[in-house]
Amino acid sequence: MDRAQKEKVVEELGQIFESSGVVVVAHYEGLTVAEMQDLRARVRGAGGAVRVAKNKLAKIALEGTDVAGIADLLTGMTVLAYSEDPVAAAKAADEYAKANDKYVILGGAMGGTVLTADGVKAVAKMPSREELIAQIVSCIGAPASNIAGAIGAPASNIASILTTIEEKAA
């Protein structure tokens, strides 16, 4: 890799660290190509991406950022899983780590906060952005459906009373 390519990689990694909601750092030593493709597919399905980069270039990209503390995690065969959603990549990486013991989560970063491996697992347990939106919408919609049910209830009560009276008269 020549100097221009290295500068381009450092720039791309810098943007990943800057714009991602969460970055998970893990060891992947011993994973087969098929297992790595499975990891990439799972993270991509969750709305994230996976990147393998030279640790030295990633450390250069981390210099001067809020999460420069994760540079200590970049030793050995490391892989980065990241997403804009602050939970998606952490959730996908944690699920994959449970299924494959060769994939070991070392830690990561969420916004400007450096996370330990336990911190990544805690983030993975949080509801995703879509789940939170669904919960908020259901909370907003619940009172409206209750009001509609209350308004519609007297009409159904009157209808059943009229039916009962009609049956007695007949």
CSV table of C-alpha atoms in Angstrom, one decimal:
chain,number,residue,atom,x,y,z
A,1,MET,CA,0.0,0.0,0.0
A,2,ASP,CA,1.6,3.3,-1.0
A,3,ARG,CA,1.4,6.6,0.9
A,4,ALA,CA,-1.6,8.0,-0.9
A,5,GLN,CA,-3.7,4.8,-0.3
A,6,LYS,CA,-2.7,4.9,3.4
A,7,GLU,CA,-3.8,8.6,3.7
A,8,LYS,CA,-7.1,7.7,2.0
A,9,VAL,CA,-7.7,4.8,4.5
A,10,VAL,CA,-6.8,7.1,7.5
A,11,GLU,CA,-9.3,9.7,6.2
A,12,GLU,CA,-12.1,7.0,5.8
A,13,LEU,CA,-11.4,5.6,9.3
A,14,GLY,CA,-11.5,9.1,10.7
A,15,GLN,CA,-14.9,9.6,9.2
A,16,ILE,CA,-16.1,6.3,10.6
A,17,PHE,CA,-14.9,7.3,14.1
A,18,GLU,CA,-16.4,10.7,13.8
A,19,SER,CA,-19.8,10.0,12.2
A,20,SER,CA,-20.8,6.6,13.7
A,21,GLY,CA,-23.1,6.3,16.6
A,22,VAL,CA,-21.3,3.3,17.9
A,23,VAL,CA,-18.0,1.5,17.0
A,24,VAL,CA,-17.3,-2.0,18.3
A,25,VAL,CA,-13.7,-3.3,18.4
A,26,ALA,CA,-13.3,-7.1,18.4
A,27,HIS,CA,-10.7,-9.8,17.8
A,28,TYR,CA,-11.5,-12.1,15.0
A,29,GLU,CA,-8.6,-14.5,15.1
A,30,GLY,CA,-9.5,-18.0,13.8
A,31,LEU,CA,-12.7,-16.9,11.9
A,32,THR,CA,-13.1,-18.5,8.5
A,33,VAL,CA,-14.0,-16.5,5.4
A,34,ALA,CA,-17.5,-17.8,5.6
A,35,GLU,CA,-17.8,-16.8,9.2
A,36,MET,CA,-16.5,-13.3,8.5
A,37,GLN,CA,-19.0,-13.0,5.6
A,38,ASP,CA,-21.8,-14.1,8.1
A,39,LEU,CA,-20.6,-11.4,10.5
A,40,ARG,CA,-20.6,-8.8,7.7
A,41,ALA,CA,-24.1,-9.8,6.6
A,42,ARG,CA,-25.5,-9.7,10.2
A,43,VAL,CA,-24.1,-6.2,10.8
A,44,ARG,CA,-25.2,-5.0,7.4
A,45,GLY,CA,-28.7,-6.4,8.1
A,46,ALA,CA,-28.8,-4.3,11.3
A,47,GLY,CA,-27.9,-1.2,9.4
A,48,GLY,CA,-24.1,-1.1,10.0
A,49,ALA,CA,-20.9,-2.1,8.4
A,50,VAL,CA,-17.7,-4.1,9.2
A,51,ARG,CA,-14.2,-2.8,8.5
A,52,VAL,CA,-10.8,-4.5,8.9
A,53,ALA,CA,-8.0,-2.0,8.9
A,54,LYS,CA,-4.4,-1.9,9.9
A,55,ASN,CA,-4.2,-1.0,13.6
A,56,LYS,CA,-1.5,1.6,13.0
A,57,LEU,CA,-3.6,3.4,10.5
A,58,ALA,CA,-6.7,3.2,12.8
A,59,LYS,CA,-4.6,4.7,15.6
A,60,ILE,CA,-3.5,7.5,13.4
A,61,ALA,CA,-7.2,8.2,12.5
A,62,LEU,CA,-8.1,8.2,16.2
A,63,GLU,CA,-5.6,10.9,17.1
A,64,GLY,CA,-7.3,14.0,18.3
A,65,THR,CA,-10.8,12.5,18.5
A,66,ASP,CA,-13.1,12.2,21.5
A,67,VAL,CA,-12.6,8.4,21.5
A,68,ALA,CA,-8.9,8.2,21.2
A,69,GLY,CA,-9.0,5.9,24.2
A,70,ILE,CA,-10.0,3.0,22.1
A,71,ALA,CA,-6.6,3.0,20.5
A,72,ASP,CA,-5.4,0.8,23.3
A,73,LEU,CA,-7.8,-1.9,22.1
A,74,LEU,CA,-6.2,-2.0,18.6
A,75,THR,CA,-3.8,-4.9,19.0
A,76,GLY,CA,-3.7,-8.1,17.2
A,77,MET,CA,-6.3,-9.1,14.6
A,78,THR,CA,-9.0,-6.5,15.1
A,79,VAL,CA,-12.2,-5.7,13.3
A,80,LEU,CA,-14.4,-2.7,13.6
A,81,ALA,CA,-18.2,-3.0,13.5
A,82,TYR,CA,-20.0,0.4,13.2
A,83,SER,CA,-23.3,2.0,12.6
A,84,GLU,CA,-25.0,5.4,12.7
A,85,ASP,CA,-27.7,3.9,15.0
A,86,PRO,CA,-26.1,3.9,18.5
A,87,VAL,CA,-27.3,0.4,19.2
A,88,ALA,CA,-27.5,-1.5,15.9
A,89,ALA,CA,-23.8,-2.5,15.4
A,90,ALA,CA,-23.4,-3.3,19.2
A,91,LYS,CA,-26.5,-5.5,19.1
A,92,ALA,CA,-25.4,-7.4,16.0
A,93,ALA,CA,-21.8,-7.8,17.2
A,94,ASP,CA,-23.0,-9.1,20.6
A,95,GLU,CA,-25.3,-11.6,19.0
A,96,TYR,CA,-22.5,-12.8,16.8
A,97,ALA,CA,-20.1,-13.1,19.7
A,98,LYS,CA,-22.6,-15.3,21.6
A,99,ALA,CA,-22.9,-17.6,18.6
A,100,ASN,CA,-19.1,-17.7,17.7
A,101,ASP,CA,-16.5,-17.9,20.5
A,102,LYS,CA,-13.7,-16.9,18.1
A,103,TYR,CA,-15.2,-13.4,17.8
A,104,VAL,CA,-14.3,-11.6,21.1
A,105,ILE,CA,-15.5,-8.1,21.8
A,106,LEU,CA,-12.8,-5.9,23.3
A,107,GLY,CA,-14.7,-2.7,23.7
A,108,GLY,CA,-15.7,0.3,21.6
A,109,ALA,CA,-17.0,3.8,21.5
A,110,MET,CA,-20.5,5.4,21.6
A,111,GLY,CA,-20.5,9.0,20.7
A,112,GLY,CA,-17.7,10.5,22.7
A,113,THR,CA,-17.7,7.7,25.3
A,114,VAL,CA,-15.2,4.9,25.4
A,115,LEU,CA,-16.8,1.5,26.2
A,116,THR,CA,-15.5,-1.6,27.8
A,117,ALA,CA,-16.6,-5.0,26.6
A,118,ASP,CA,-19.3,-5.0,29.3
A,119,GLY,CA,-20.3,-1.5,28.1
A,120,VAL,CA,-20.8,-2.8,24.6
A,121,LYS,CA,-23.0,-5.6,25.9
A,122,ALA,CA,-25.0,-3.1,27.9
A,123,VAL,CA,-25.6,-0.9,24.8
A,124,ALA,CA,-26.6,-4.1,22.9
A,125,LYS,CA,-29.4,-4.7,25.4
A,126,MET,CA,-30.9,-1.2,24.8
A,127,PRO,CA,-33.8,-0.9,22.4
A,128,SER,CA,-32.8,0.2,18.9
A,129,ARG,CA,-33.9,3.5,17.4
A,130,GLU,CA,-36.8,1.9,15.5
A,131,GLU,CA,-38.0,0.1,18.6
A,132,LEU,CA,-38.0,3.4,20.6
A,133,ILE,CA,-39.9,5.1,17.8
A,134,ALA,CA,-42.5,2.3,17.9
A,135,GLN,CA,-42.8,2.5,21.7
A,136,ILE,CA,-43.3,6.3,21.5
A,137,VAL,CA,-45.9,6.0,18.7
A,138,SER,CA,-47.9,3.4,20.7
A,139,CYS,CA,-47.8,5.6,23.8
A,140,ILE,CA,-49.1,8.5,21.7
A,141,GLY,CA,-51.7,6.4,19.9
A,142,ALA,CA,-53.0,4.7,23.1
A,143,PRO,CA,-55.0,7.7,24.4
A,144,ALA,CA,-56.6,8.3,21.0
A,145,SER,CA,-57.7,4.7,20.7
A,146,ASN,CA,-59.1,4.8,24.3
A,147,ILE,CA,-61.1,8.0,23.4
A,148,ALA,CA,-62.4,6.4,20.3
A,149,GLY,CA,-63.4,3.3,22.3
A,150,ALA,CA,-65.2,5.4,24.9
A,151,ILE,CA,-67.1,7.4,22.2
A,152,GLY,CA,-68.1,4.3,20.4
A,153,ALA,CA,-69.1,2.4,23.5
A,154,PRO,CA,-72.4,4.2,24.3
A,155,ALA,CA,-73.6,3.7,20.7
A,156,SER,CA,-73.0,0.0,21.0
A,157,ASN,CA,-74.8,-0.1,24.4
A,158,ILE,CA,-77.8,1.7,23.0
A,159,ALA,CA,-77.9,-0.7,20.0
A,160,SER,CA,-77.9,-3.7,22.3
A,161,ILE,CA,-80.6,-2.2,24.6
A,162,LEU,CA,-82.8,-1.5,21.5
A,163,THR,CA,-82.3,-5.0,20.3
A,164,THR,CA,-83.3,-6.4,23.7
A,165,ILE,CA,-86.4,-4.2,23.8
A,166,GLU,CA,-87.4,-5.3,20.3
A,167,GLU,CA,-87.0,-9.0,21.2
A,168,LYS,CA,-89.2,-8.5,24.3
A,169,ALA,CA,-91.9,-6.7,22.3
A,170,ALA,CA,-91.9,-9.5,19.7
